[in-house]
Structures are given as C-alpha cells and as structure tokens.
Coordinates of C-alpha atoms in Angstrom, one line a residue:
M1 CA 11.6 47.2 -75.0
K2 CA 9.8 50.5 -75.2
K3 CA 8.8 50.1 -71.0
K4 CA 11.7 50.1 -70.0
V5 CA 12.9 53.0 -71.8
V6 CA 10.1 55.0 -70.2
S7 CA 11.0 53.2 -66.6
M8 CA 14.8 54.5 -67.3
L9 CA 13.4 58.2 -68.0
M10 CA 11.4 57.8 -65.4
A11 CA 14.4 56.9 -62.7
A12 CA 16.7 59.1 -64.2
C13 CA 14.1 62.3 -64.2
M14 CA 14.0 61.5 -59.7
I15 CA 17.0 60.4 -59.7
L16 CA 18.6 63.3 -60.9
A17 CA 15.5 65.6 -59.1
T18 CA 16.5 63.8 -55.5
L19 CA 21.0 64.2 -56.4
S20 CA 21.1 68.1 -58.3
G21 CA 23.0 68.7 -55.1
C22 CA 25.6 66.5 -56.2
G23 CA 29.0 65.9 -54.6
S24 CA 29.6 68.4 -50.9
G25 CA 27.0 71.8 -50.9
G26 CA 26.1 71.4 -53.7
S27 CA 26.0 72.7 -57.6
S28 CA 27.8 75.3 -58.6
S29 CA 26.3 77.0 -61.8
D30 CA 29.1 75.5 -64.3
G31 CA 26.9 72.4 -62.7
K32 CA 30.3 70.9 -61.3
S33 CA 29.6 69.7 -57.5
A34 CA 30.3 73.0 -55.4
D35 CA 33.1 72.5 -53.2
N36 CA 33.2 72.0 -49.6
S37 CA 34.3 75.8 -48.1
G38 CA 31.1 76.4 -48.1
S39 CA 29.3 74.5 -45.7
K40 CA 26.5 76.0 -43.2
D41 CA 27.2 77.0 -39.9
G42 CA 30.9 75.7 -40.0
V43 CA 29.4 71.8 -41.0
K44 CA 30.8 70.1 -44.1
E45 CA 27.9 68.7 -46.3
F46 CA 28.4 65.6 -47.9
T47 CA 25.7 63.5 -50.3
A48 CA 24.9 59.6 -50.1
F49 CA 23.1 57.6 -52.2
F50 CA 22.7 54.3 -51.6
S51 CA 21.0 51.1 -54.0
V52 CA 17.6 50.4 -51.3
P53 CA 14.6 51.4 -50.1
H54 CA 14.9 52.7 -46.6
A55 CA 12.4 55.5 -44.4
E56 CA 13.8 58.7 -44.3
I57 CA 15.1 61.2 -41.5
N58 CA 13.9 64.8 -40.7
E59 CA 15.5 67.7 -42.0
D60 CA 16.2 68.9 -39.1
N61 CA 17.0 65.1 -37.1
E62 CA 18.5 65.8 -33.8
I63 CA 20.7 62.6 -33.0
Q64 CA 22.3 64.2 -36.8
Q65 CA 22.5 67.5 -35.0
I66 CA 24.5 65.6 -32.5
I67 CA 26.9 63.4 -34.6
A68 CA 27.6 66.8 -37.1
E69 CA 28.4 68.9 -33.5
K70 CA 31.2 66.9 -32.6
T71 CA 32.9 65.5 -36.3
G72 CA 32.1 68.6 -37.9
V73 CA 29.6 66.3 -40.8
K74 CA 26.5 66.2 -41.9
V75 CA 25.4 63.9 -44.7
K76 CA 22.1 63.5 -46.2
E77 CA 21.4 60.2 -47.6
T78 CA 19.0 59.4 -50.7
W79 CA 17.4 56.2 -50.3
L80 CA 16.1 53.8 -53.7
T81 CA 11.7 54.7 -54.2
G82 CA 10.2 54.5 -57.3
Q83 CA 12.4 52.3 -59.1
T84 CA 15.7 49.4 -59.1
A85 CA 18.4 49.4 -58.2
E86 CA 19.9 48.6 -62.1
E87 CA 18.1 52.3 -63.1
A88 CA 19.3 54.2 -60.1
V89 CA 22.8 53.0 -61.4
G90 CA 22.5 53.1 -65.3
T91 CA 20.8 56.4 -64.8
L92 CA 23.9 57.8 -61.8
I93 CA 26.1 56.9 -64.9
A94 CA 24.6 58.1 -67.8
G95 CA 24.4 61.5 -65.8
G96 CA 28.0 61.6 -65.4
E97 CA 27.3 63.5 -62.0
Y98 CA 27.9 61.5 -58.8
P99 CA 26.6 62.0 -54.5
D100 CA 29.8 62.4 -52.6
F101 CA 29.2 58.4 -50.9
V102 CA 27.0 55.8 -53.0
D103 CA 26.6 51.9 -52.6
A104 CA 25.5 50.4 -55.8
G105 CA 24.7 47.3 -54.8
D106 CA 24.7 44.9 -57.2
G107 CA 26.0 48.0 -59.5
S108 CA 28.9 48.3 -57.3
V109 CA 31.0 46.7 -60.2
Q110 CA 29.5 48.7 -63.3
M111 CA 30.6 52.0 -61.0
Y112 CA 34.0 51.0 -61.2
E113 CA 34.5 50.0 -64.4
A114 CA 32.7 53.6 -65.2
G115 CA 35.8 54.7 -63.1
A116 CA 32.8 56.1 -60.6
L117 CA 35.1 55.5 -57.7
V118 CA 37.6 56.8 -56.4
A119 CA 40.9 54.6 -55.3
L120 CA 41.1 53.9 -51.3
D121 CA 44.5 52.6 -51.3
D122 CA 45.9 56.0 -50.2
Y123 CA 43.9 56.7 -47.7
I124 CA 43.6 53.6 -45.6
D125 CA 46.8 53.9 -43.8
K126 CA 45.4 57.7 -42.5
Y127 CA 42.4 56.4 -40.7
P128 CA 43.2 54.3 -37.6
N129 CA 40.0 53.5 -37.2
I130 CA 39.4 52.1 -40.6
K131 CA 42.7 50.5 -41.0
E132 CA 41.4 48.5 -37.8
F133 CA 37.7 47.2 -40.1
F134 CA 39.5 44.5 -41.5
T135 CA 42.5 42.5 -41.7
D136 CA 45.3 42.7 -43.9
Q137 CA 43.6 39.2 -45.4
E138 CA 40.4 41.4 -45.9
W139 CA 41.6 44.2 -47.3
D140 CA 43.2 42.1 -49.9
S141 CA 40.2 40.4 -50.8
L142 CA 38.4 43.5 -51.8
R143 CA 40.7 44.4 -54.2
Q144 CA 39.0 44.7 -58.2
S145 CA 40.9 43.6 -60.8
D146 CA 43.1 46.2 -61.1
G147 CA 45.0 45.7 -57.9
H148 CA 42.9 48.7 -55.9
I149 CA 39.4 49.1 -53.1
Y150 CA 36.9 50.8 -54.0
W151 CA 34.2 50.6 -51.0
I152 CA 34.1 49.3 -47.6
P153 CA 31.7 46.7 -47.1
Q154 CA 29.7 47.5 -43.9
F155 CA 28.2 44.9 -41.9
S156 CA 28.9 42.6 -40.2
N157 CA 32.8 43.3 -38.3
I158 CA 32.3 41.9 -35.3
Y159 CA 34.6 43.6 -32.0
G160 CA 35.9 41.4 -29.3
E161 CA 33.3 38.6 -28.9
E162 CA 30.8 37.5 -31.1
R163 CA 27.3 39.1 -29.1
V164 CA 24.3 37.5 -31.0
C165 CA 20.6 37.6 -29.8
A166 CA 18.4 37.6 -32.6
H167 CA 18.7 35.3 -35.8
N168 CA 19.7 38.8 -38.1
D169 CA 19.4 36.4 -41.7
E170 CA 17.3 34.4 -43.5
A171 CA 14.5 31.4 -42.3
F172 CA 11.4 29.7 -42.3
W173 CA 9.5 32.5 -40.3
I174 CA 5.8 31.2 -38.0
Q175 CA 3.8 33.2 -35.6
T176 CA 4.4 32.6 -31.9
R177 CA 0.5 32.4 -31.5
V178 CA 0.8 29.2 -34.1
L179 CA 2.8 27.7 -32.0
E180 CA 1.1 28.1 -28.1
W181 CA -2.1 26.8 -29.3
A182 CA -0.3 23.8 -30.7
G183 CA 1.7 23.5 -27.4
Y184 CA 4.8 24.6 -28.7
P185 CA 5.6 21.5 -30.6
Q186 CA 9.0 20.8 -31.9
I187 CA 8.7 21.6 -36.0
H188 CA 11.4 20.3 -37.6
T189 CA 10.5 19.3 -41.6
M190 CA 8.8 21.7 -44.6
D191 CA 6.2 19.1 -43.5
Q192 CA 5.9 19.7 -39.9
Y193 CA 5.8 23.8 -41.1
F194 CA 3.0 24.1 -43.3
D195 CA 1.2 21.7 -41.9
L196 CA 0.9 23.5 -38.3
I197 CA 0.1 26.3 -39.8
E198 CA -2.5 24.5 -42.5
K199 CA -4.5 23.3 -38.4
Y200 CA -4.0 26.5 -37.5
Y201 CA -5.4 28.1 -39.7
A202 CA -8.3 25.8 -40.5
E203 CA -9.6 26.8 -37.3
N204 CA -7.7 30.3 -36.6
P205 CA -9.1 31.4 -40.6
T206 CA -9.5 35.0 -38.7
M207 CA -7.3 37.0 -36.4
E208 CA -10.5 38.7 -32.7
D209 CA -11.1 41.0 -34.8
G210 CA -12.2 39.2 -38.0
T211 CA -10.4 40.0 -39.6
A212 CA -8.8 37.6 -42.3
N213 CA -5.7 35.2 -41.7
I214 CA -3.1 34.5 -43.7
P215 CA -1.8 32.1 -43.5
Y216 CA 1.9 31.3 -45.6
T217 CA 3.1 34.9 -48.2
I218 CA 6.2 34.7 -50.1
L219 CA 8.2 37.8 -51.3
C220 CA 9.2 37.6 -54.6
E221 CA 9.9 41.1 -55.9
D222 CA 13.2 42.4 -58.3
W223 CA 15.7 41.1 -56.3
R224 CA 14.1 39.8 -53.5
Y225 CA 12.9 37.1 -54.4
F226 CA 15.9 34.7 -53.1
C227 CA 11.5 35.1 -50.6
L228 CA 11.0 31.9 -53.4
E229 CA 13.8 30.4 -54.8
N230 CA 17.3 30.1 -52.9
A231 CA 15.7 27.2 -49.4
P232 CA 16.5 24.7 -50.8
Q233 CA 20.1 25.1 -50.2
F234 CA 19.0 26.5 -46.4
L235 CA 16.7 22.5 -46.4
D236 CA 20.1 20.7 -47.5
G237 CA 21.6 21.4 -44.4
Y238 CA 24.1 23.8 -46.1
P239 CA 24.7 27.5 -45.5
N240 CA 23.6 30.3 -47.3
D241 CA 26.3 30.9 -50.2
G242 CA 23.4 32.0 -52.2
S243 CA 23.7 31.2 -55.7
V244 CA 24.7 27.5 -54.4
I245 CA 25.7 24.7 -52.7
V246 CA 28.9 24.4 -51.8
D247 CA 30.3 20.1 -50.7
V248 CA 32.0 20.9 -47.8
D249 CA 33.9 17.4 -48.3
N250 CA 35.1 17.3 -52.4
K251 CA 35.3 21.3 -52.4
K252 CA 32.9 21.1 -55.4
I253 CA 30.3 23.6 -56.6
V254 CA 26.6 21.9 -57.2
D255 CA 23.8 23.8 -57.7
Y256 CA 20.9 23.7 -55.2
N257 CA 18.1 24.7 -58.3
T258 CA 18.1 21.2 -59.7
T259 CA 17.8 19.3 -56.7
D260 CA 15.5 16.1 -55.0
T261 CA 14.8 18.1 -52.3
A262 CA 13.9 20.8 -54.6
V263 CA 11.4 19.4 -56.5
K264 CA 10.8 18.8 -53.0
Y265 CA 9.8 22.1 -51.4
F266 CA 8.4 23.1 -54.5
K267 CA 5.7 20.7 -55.3
K268 CA 5.1 21.0 -51.7
L269 CA 4.2 25.1 -52.5
N270 CA 1.8 24.1 -54.8
E271 CA 0.4 21.5 -52.7
E272 CA 0.1 24.5 -50.5
Y273 CA -1.4 26.5 -53.8
K274 CA -4.0 24.6 -54.1
K275 CA -4.8 24.5 -51.1
G276 CA -5.5 27.8 -50.1
I277 CA -2.4 28.5 -47.6
V278 CA -0.2 30.1 -50.1
D279 CA -1.1 33.4 -50.5
P280 CA -2.3 33.9 -54.3
E281 CA -1.2 38.3 -54.1
S282 CA 2.6 36.5 -53.0
F283 CA 3.3 37.1 -56.5
T284 CA 1.9 40.0 -57.5
Q285 CA 2.5 42.0 -54.7
T286 CA 5.7 44.3 -53.9
Y287 CA 7.7 45.0 -51.1
D288 CA 5.4 47.5 -49.6
E289 CA 2.7 45.8 -49.7
Y290 CA 4.4 42.5 -48.4
I291 CA 6.0 45.1 -44.7
A292 CA 2.1 46.8 -44.6
K293 CA 0.0 42.8 -45.1
L294 CA 2.7 41.8 -41.9
S295 CA 2.3 45.2 -40.1
T296 CA -1.6 44.3 -40.0
G297 CA -0.4 40.5 -38.3
R298 CA -2.6 38.5 -40.0
V299 CA 0.3 36.3 -42.1
L300 CA 0.8 33.5 -39.7
G301 CA 4.5 32.2 -42.0
M302 CA 6.8 32.9 -44.2
I303 CA 10.6 33.1 -45.7
D304 CA 12.6 35.7 -45.3
Q305 CA 16.3 37.7 -43.8
W306 CA 15.1 39.0 -40.2
W307 CA 16.5 42.8 -41.7
D308 CA 13.8 43.0 -44.8
F309 CA 11.2 43.0 -42.2
A310 CA 12.3 43.1 -38.7
Y311 CA 12.7 46.9 -38.8
T312 CA 9.6 48.3 -40.4
A313 CA 7.2 45.7 -40.0
G314 CA 8.2 43.9 -37.0
D315 CA 8.3 47.7 -35.4
A316 CA 5.1 49.0 -36.6
L317 CA 3.6 45.1 -34.7
K318 CA 4.3 46.6 -31.9
A319 CA 3.3 50.1 -31.9
A320 CA 0.5 48.5 -32.2
G321 CA 0.1 46.0 -29.8
L322 CA -0.4 42.8 -30.9
D323 CA 2.9 42.0 -30.0
A324 CA 1.0 40.9 -26.9
K325 CA -1.7 38.7 -29.0
G326 CA 1.5 36.5 -30.4
C327 CA 1.5 38.2 -33.8
Q328 CA 5.3 38.2 -33.5
Y329 CA 7.6 35.5 -35.4
V330 CA 10.8 32.9 -34.2
P331 CA 12.7 31.0 -36.6
L332 CA 12.6 27.5 -36.6
P333 CA 14.9 25.1 -37.8
I334 CA 13.9 23.6 -40.5
T335 CA 14.6 20.2 -42.8
I336 CA 13.4 18.2 -45.6
E337 CA 13.7 15.6 -43.0
E338 CA 14.2 14.6 -39.2
G339 CA 17.2 14.4 -38.1
M340 CA 19.2 16.9 -40.1
K341 CA 22.3 19.8 -38.3
N342 CA 20.2 22.8 -40.1
Q343 CA 22.7 25.9 -41.3
W344 CA 20.5 28.8 -40.7
H345 CA 22.7 30.5 -38.4
N346 CA 26.7 30.7 -38.8
S347 CA 28.6 32.0 -36.4
G348 CA 31.7 34.9 -37.3
G349 CA 31.8 38.1 -39.6
I350 CA 31.3 38.2 -43.3
V351 CA 33.2 40.9 -45.7
H352 CA 29.8 41.1 -48.8
T353 CA 33.5 41.9 -50.9
S354 CA 31.2 42.8 -54.0
S355 CA 30.0 46.5 -52.8
G356 CA 29.7 48.5 -49.3
L357 CA 30.4 51.8 -49.1
A358 CA 32.4 53.7 -52.6
I359 CA 33.3 57.7 -52.8
T360 CA 33.3 58.5 -56.1
T361 CA 34.7 60.7 -58.3
S362 CA 32.3 63.6 -57.3
C363 CA 33.1 64.3 -54.5
K364 CA 35.6 67.0 -54.2
D365 CA 37.3 66.7 -49.9
V366 CA 37.6 63.1 -50.4
E367 CA 39.8 62.6 -46.6
G368 CA 37.2 64.8 -45.5
A369 CA 34.6 62.5 -46.6
L370 CA 36.9 59.4 -45.1
Q371 CA 37.5 60.8 -41.5
F372 CA 33.6 61.1 -41.4
V373 CA 33.9 57.2 -41.4
N374 CA 36.5 56.9 -39.0
D375 CA 34.3 58.8 -36.7
L376 CA 31.9 57.1 -37.4
L377 CA 33.6 53.8 -36.0
S378 CA 34.3 55.4 -32.5
Q379 CA 33.1 54.2 -29.6
E380 CA 32.0 57.7 -28.6
I381 CA 29.8 57.7 -32.0
M382 CA 29.0 54.0 -32.6
D383 CA 26.9 54.8 -29.1
L384 CA 24.9 57.9 -30.0
R385 CA 24.1 56.1 -33.8
F386 CA 22.4 51.9 -32.2
W387 CA 22.0 53.4 -28.1
G388 CA 21.2 56.4 -28.9
V389 CA 21.8 59.7 -25.7
K390 CA 22.3 58.9 -22.6
D391 CA 20.0 59.6 -20.2
V392 CA 16.6 59.9 -23.2
D393 CA 17.1 56.6 -25.0
Y394 CA 19.2 54.3 -22.9
Q395 CA 20.2 54.4 -18.7
V396 CA 23.7 53.2 -17.1
G397 CA 25.0 51.1 -14.0
D398 CA 26.1 51.7 -11.8
D399 CA 28.2 48.9 -13.2
G400 CA 28.1 50.4 -16.5
M401 CA 26.0 48.6 -18.2
Y402 CA 23.5 50.5 -20.8
S403 CA 19.8 49.5 -20.3
K404 CA 16.6 50.3 -21.4
T405 CA 13.0 51.2 -19.9
Q406 CA 10.4 49.9 -21.8
E407 CA 9.6 54.1 -21.8
M408 CA 12.7 54.3 -24.1
R409 CA 11.8 50.3 -26.2
D410 CA 8.2 52.3 -27.4
N411 CA 10.0 55.1 -28.3
D412 CA 12.4 52.7 -30.6
A413 CA 9.9 50.9 -32.4
D414 CA 8.4 54.6 -32.8
T415 CA 8.0 56.2 -36.5
G416 CA 7.5 59.6 -36.1
Y417 CA 10.2 59.5 -33.4
K418 CA 13.3 57.3 -34.6
A419 CA 12.1 59.6 -38.1
S420 CA 12.8 62.9 -35.4
H421 CA 15.4 61.7 -32.7
K422 CA 17.1 58.2 -34.3
C423 CA 20.4 58.2 -36.7
E424 CA 22.0 55.0 -37.4
Y425 CA 24.4 56.3 -40.5
S426 CA 23.2 52.9 -41.2
Y427 CA 24.5 52.8 -44.9
F428 CA 27.6 53.5 -43.3
P429 CA 30.4 50.7 -41.9
Q430 CA 29.7 49.7 -38.6
W431 CA 30.5 47.4 -35.5
E432 CA 28.7 44.4 -34.3
G433 CA 29.5 42.3 -30.4
T434 CA 31.6 43.9 -28.3
S435 CA 32.0 47.8 -27.7
R436 CA 35.6 48.5 -26.8
D437 CA 34.4 49.3 -22.9
G438 CA 34.2 45.5 -23.2
K439 CA 31.1 44.6 -21.2
N440 CA 28.3 46.4 -23.4
A441 CA 27.2 45.1 -26.9
M442 CA 28.0 47.6 -29.9
K443 CA 24.3 48.0 -30.9
P444 CA 21.3 47.4 -27.9
E445 CA 19.5 44.8 -30.3
Q446 CA 22.7 42.4 -29.2
Q447 CA 22.7 42.9 -25.3
E448 CA 21.4 39.9 -23.7
T449 CA 20.1 41.5 -20.7
E450 CA 18.0 45.1 -22.7
F451 CA 17.7 41.3 -25.4
Y452 CA 16.0 39.2 -23.2
D453 CA 14.5 42.0 -20.6
G454 CA 12.0 43.7 -23.6
L455 CA 11.2 41.4 -25.1
S456 CA 7.4 40.6 -25.4
D457 CA 5.2 37.9 -22.9
N458 CA 4.9 35.6 -25.2
L459 CA 7.7 35.9 -26.6
K460 CA 9.8 35.3 -24.0
N461 CA 6.8 32.3 -23.0
C462 CA 8.0 30.9 -27.3
F463 CA 10.8 31.3 -26.0
K464 CA 11.3 29.8 -22.3
A465 CA 9.3 26.4 -23.5
Y466 CA 11.4 25.3 -26.9
G467 CA 14.9 26.4 -23.4
V468 CA 15.7 29.1 -25.2
K469 CA 16.9 32.7 -24.3
T470 CA 17.1 34.4 -28.3
Y471 CA 15.8 33.3 -31.6
V472 CA 19.9 32.4 -32.4
E473 CA 19.6 29.5 -29.8
M474 CA 16.0 28.7 -32.2
L475 CA 17.8 27.1 -34.5
G476 CA 21.8 26.6 -33.3
T477 CA 25.0 28.5 -34.4
T478 CA 27.7 27.0 -36.8
P479 CA 31.0 27.8 -37.6
P480 CA 31.7 29.2 -41.3
P481 CA 32.5 25.9 -43.8
G482 CA 35.5 27.1 -45.2
P483 CA 37.4 30.7 -46.3
W484 CA 35.2 30.7 -49.1
Y485 CA 32.1 31.1 -47.8
P486 CA 30.0 32.4 -48.8
M487 CA 29.6 32.1 -52.1
Y488 CA 27.5 35.2 -53.3
T489 CA 29.5 37.7 -53.2
F490 CA 31.3 37.2 -55.9
S491 CA 28.3 35.6 -58.0
Q492 CA 27.1 39.0 -57.3
T493 CA 29.8 40.5 -59.1
M494 CA 29.6 39.3 -61.9
T495 CA 28.4 40.4 -65.5
T496 CA 27.3 39.8 -68.9
A497 CA 31.4 40.0 -69.5
T498 CA 32.0 36.3 -68.7
P499 CA 30.2 33.5 -69.7
G500 CA 29.0 32.7 -66.6
G501 CA 28.2 36.3 -65.8
T502 CA 24.9 35.8 -69.0
A503 CA 24.5 32.8 -67.8
S504 CA 23.6 34.4 -63.9
N505 CA 21.3 36.9 -65.3
L506 CA 19.4 34.1 -67.9
M507 CA 19.0 32.3 -64.5
D508 CA 18.0 34.7 -62.3
E509 CA 15.7 35.9 -65.9
C510 CA 14.2 32.0 -66.0
K511 CA 13.4 31.9 -62.4
H512 CA 11.9 35.1 -62.2
E513 CA 9.6 33.6 -65.5
Y514 CA 8.4 30.7 -63.9
L515 CA 8.4 29.3 -60.7
P516 CA 6.2 31.4 -59.6
K517 CA 4.2 29.0 -62.5
V518 CA 5.7 25.5 -60.9
V519 CA 3.7 26.9 -57.8
M520 CA 0.3 28.1 -59.2
A521 CA 0.3 24.8 -61.8
D522 CA -2.4 22.7 -61.9
N523 CA 0.0 19.9 -63.1
F524 CA 2.9 20.2 -61.1
D525 CA 4.8 17.7 -63.3
S526 CA 4.3 19.5 -66.6
A527 CA 5.4 23.0 -65.3
W528 CA 9.1 21.6 -63.2
A529 CA 9.5 20.2 -67.0
E530 CA 8.4 22.8 -68.3
Y531 CA 11.2 25.1 -66.4
M532 CA 13.9 22.4 -66.8
E533 CA 14.3 22.6 -69.7
A534 CA 14.5 26.6 -70.0
Y535 CA 16.6 26.1 -67.4
K536 CA 19.3 24.6 -69.4
K537 CA 19.4 26.7 -72.4
C538 CA 20.6 28.8 -69.3
K539 CA 23.8 27.6 -69.6
P540 CA 24.1 27.2 -65.9
E541 CA 26.8 24.6 -66.4
D542 CA 28.1 28.0 -67.2
F543 CA 27.8 29.6 -64.5
L544 CA 28.4 27.2 -62.5
S545 CA 32.3 26.2 -63.9
E546 CA 33.2 30.4 -62.6
M547 CA 32.3 29.5 -59.4
Q548 CA 34.3 26.3 -58.8
T549 CA 37.0 28.8 -60.2
E550 CA 36.7 31.0 -57.3
L551 CA 36.5 28.8 -54.8
E552 CA 39.4 26.7 -55.4
R553 CA 40.9 31.0 -56.1
R554 CA 39.3 31.2 -52.7
I555 CA 40.7 28.3 -50.7
A556 CA 44.1 28.8 -52.4
E557 CA 44.6 32.8 -51.5
A558 CA 43.6 31.4 -47.9
A559 CA 46.1 29.1 -47.7
K560 CA 48.3 32.0 -48.3
Y561 CA 47.6 33.7 -45.5
T562 CA 47.9 30.4 -43.7
N563 CA 51.6 28.4 -43.9

C-alpha cells in the first residue's frame, strides 16, 4: 500500500507539472483554465493527454505548423511517462483540472463517472466530417448509461474501399533471416514455430558481429501482458475478442484461460524456457527495454501487436540497416494443430466503444476543439498528417497516384526527421481505406504499390517465396464473426461496481502473478494446478456471465438495424 501511495504522489507531480496549463492557452491566476482568446498569432492552442507512451514531436514541428496555419489550431500533446495509465487518470480526476482533449484508455469510464467529460450529442450534427465518421448505429453504440456520447474512437474507420497491407494486429512474428535459413518452410503450428526457432538458434547463436541472439522474448509489462496471456484464443482458430472466446455456433461465451489449448500453450512456453529459448528477462523487462532489445535485431521471434513495435523497433531496424540483414518480422498463421483455419486477421473496421478522444470540462472552447477534429478529417489535412508535404515527403505521378522515393522512405524511419517534420496527430480520429480521390490510400502503408516498393529485398524475397505481396496475405483474411465483435470493447469498460468487473480485475491480477511462475516452474503440472486453484477463487463465472449478457445484448441490438 505504501508503494502505491508513493507512486501515485510521484505520478501526480509529473502530470500536474506537465499539464499545469490544462485548458486552452494555459492557466489563469485563479487556477482555472484560460480561454483561447489569448491565443498567439491568431492560432488557438489546445492541450491533450493520451494515456499511452509515445515519442513527442518538436515544438517547431514543420507539418504541425502547416496544419496550424490551415486550421487555426495547434495542440500540445502529452503522453504517458513515468507512471501507469491508471495512476495518470486517477491523478487527473483527483486534481479536477484537465487538458482540453483526453484519451484515458481503460480509464475512460472513470472519467465519465467523475463528470470530467463533455457530452457530444448536441454538437455532432454541426460538424459534417465528424458526423460522417460513424453510422447512426455506430454512434448509438457509443452512448453511455445516461444516453449521451462522450468520446470518439479514433481508429479502424474505413473510408471507401478497404486497403490493408500491414497486419496491424497480433501474431506470432518471426524474422525473415530465420525463414530464409530454413528455405522458407510452411509453418502452421505452435510446435513447428518453436522447432524452427530452436534449430536456427542452435546453429546461429550470435549475429554477424558476435552479438548474442535472443530466440524468443515476451512483453509482460502492465496492460501489455496480452503478449503472454491471450494466445490460446488465436491458437484455437478464433479472432481477437480479447477477453473471451465466442462460440459462434451456440452464441456462448467460452473462457480461453482454461481450455486444453491454454494448457498446451503454457506447457510449451515452460518447455522452451527450460531449454533457454524463452528470454529469462521476459517477466522483468519494461516496454522500453523490450523495444530497445527488438531494435538491435537480436530477437528472432515474439507475439505482439504490430502497432506495438513496428513504428519504434521496426523503424530502428531500418535506420540501422538491419532490414538488409533479415531482421524484420513477418507474421505466421499459427494454430494449435495443423489444418485449422486461423483468424489472426479480420477484415472491416472496429468501433472501439470503450474509449476514444474526449473533450473535458476544462475546455473553454468546445466548438473550437470539435472544429479542429472536423478539420483533421478533411482530405487535405489527412494527406498532411499521413503522407506529408507534396514533393518533400511524397510525389504525385501523371496518373494522380502518390509514391515515395527511397530517400523519402528513409526519412520516414528517421527519428530526428519524424520529430522535426512529421505530425500525424496520431491519437485524433483518422481514416483508413481509400482517399476521397478514389485512387490513393489514406495512408502510405496501405498504398499497395508504395508498400511493396518500399520493402527491403529480404522482405520481398520472403513474400515471393510464400507467393504473397503483403503481411496480411501471409495470414489470410476472414470477415468479422458477428455483430458482437470484438467483445473486448465491453470488457475494457467493466469496473468493480459489478461482480463481473470485480472478477475481471481479480483474474487479471491472478494471471499477472501466476503465469510467469507457470512458465518458469520446475514442475509445470503442479504450477498449473496452483494457478487454476487461485484463478477459480477470482469467481470467473461472474465475469463470464456478464460477458454472456453483453453478447446477447449486442446481437439483439444489431437486429434492430437489420430487420
């Protein structure tokens, strides 16, 4: 308890120091947020806090300045540093003063219940780009218990035709050098995956420069422990419902933590740990240490979400020339047994109803803030955010198609260039899919020709060997399984106000404590039995019951819009 109090106080100091200018344009002498009317050079200034770690851009960032000239707004973005998301959100609520914009992540419901967020219902129709962002059904799905909408999920919305080249989601990843060494074999099962890594590591314990390879590492810090715990749902051929499996035939919730596949998976990790294949630092490393490790090219394989490492470690590998040495990662269609259909990649967008971009009660210019969000969704600003400046970051052919030179691609991976020049406003609403011109993709990584032309020779050779041209084709694509998908958008809103929410918290704590012990145990069977005994005491049946109720509610709600 004492440690938690100290960490909360430290978090409070850090956040309040960073956000002492909460509200537009800083704080007035009475401690209340100042109005935007004092904005400098006619540009309104807002503040934003996002409860995830992220690299900050420079104060004089070039594209941010261009966006400010075009929209009349500049936002100072602050990211999670030195504390957990739970601590950061708790500190904001305790202080009662907020940045103008916030994405509180799993703490969104807590901010709503604290009365810290502005209801958006009366505003949405005034801003056509925002209104267009969701269908009426999707907007309705965002309503909270009081019937109002308080946040706008930012990601996965598809405009026009879906354009997907990168698998932005979770997978078993492996370096291309491992596949090349083995002659690009067909790897479909967990056992085949680890067998390949074992064989490669036995003959290649180091990189060319003598640096020791790490066969397999696991990220377990804080909420990112999904890299350890949720694989059984995918191994059984189910999509990423996140916290449960949905039996599609019977429309029943299944607990993936206790399946036969879960036992096989963790037993395999235990065996690989004993062999020295699983990184012994897996259960103590921080996210930053994990990214630094991947950035060296030493790690042969891991489970993770693409977005969690590609824009940090992935860019670092390119910048260091390690992509030319086969250190980039590709996803494999892994299931527990041969012949099973995998669902690692699903088509279509997801409305992440549990969190999103919100405007707080400290904001003195709600309409100005929403106008900025509206402007960010215009095609001109979308191009600036994700393609950059014409003839500097991309070029336009006679056919109107966007592309990049190799120098432009190298700049995209350069940390210094990104800090001084690129400004994606990456946690504000954004479109995926096809540009309003009907030709180009909204983002460079989704432009098929640009994506492929920008690949390293190692990646091109790997894709050619498997008869594909994208990461997604390495896995295959399946449609969303039903109107409930994904169920994690409900489980992430649960709080200890209900028995199911209490059980969910206890289950998470139990898994955090016991799963590393299970993987490292001398005797797997006894360690698993001890874990299951502790797990049952969490009353998972309460959690599963509430998930079942929500599953049925979502199915019934969707039926209203189809009948």
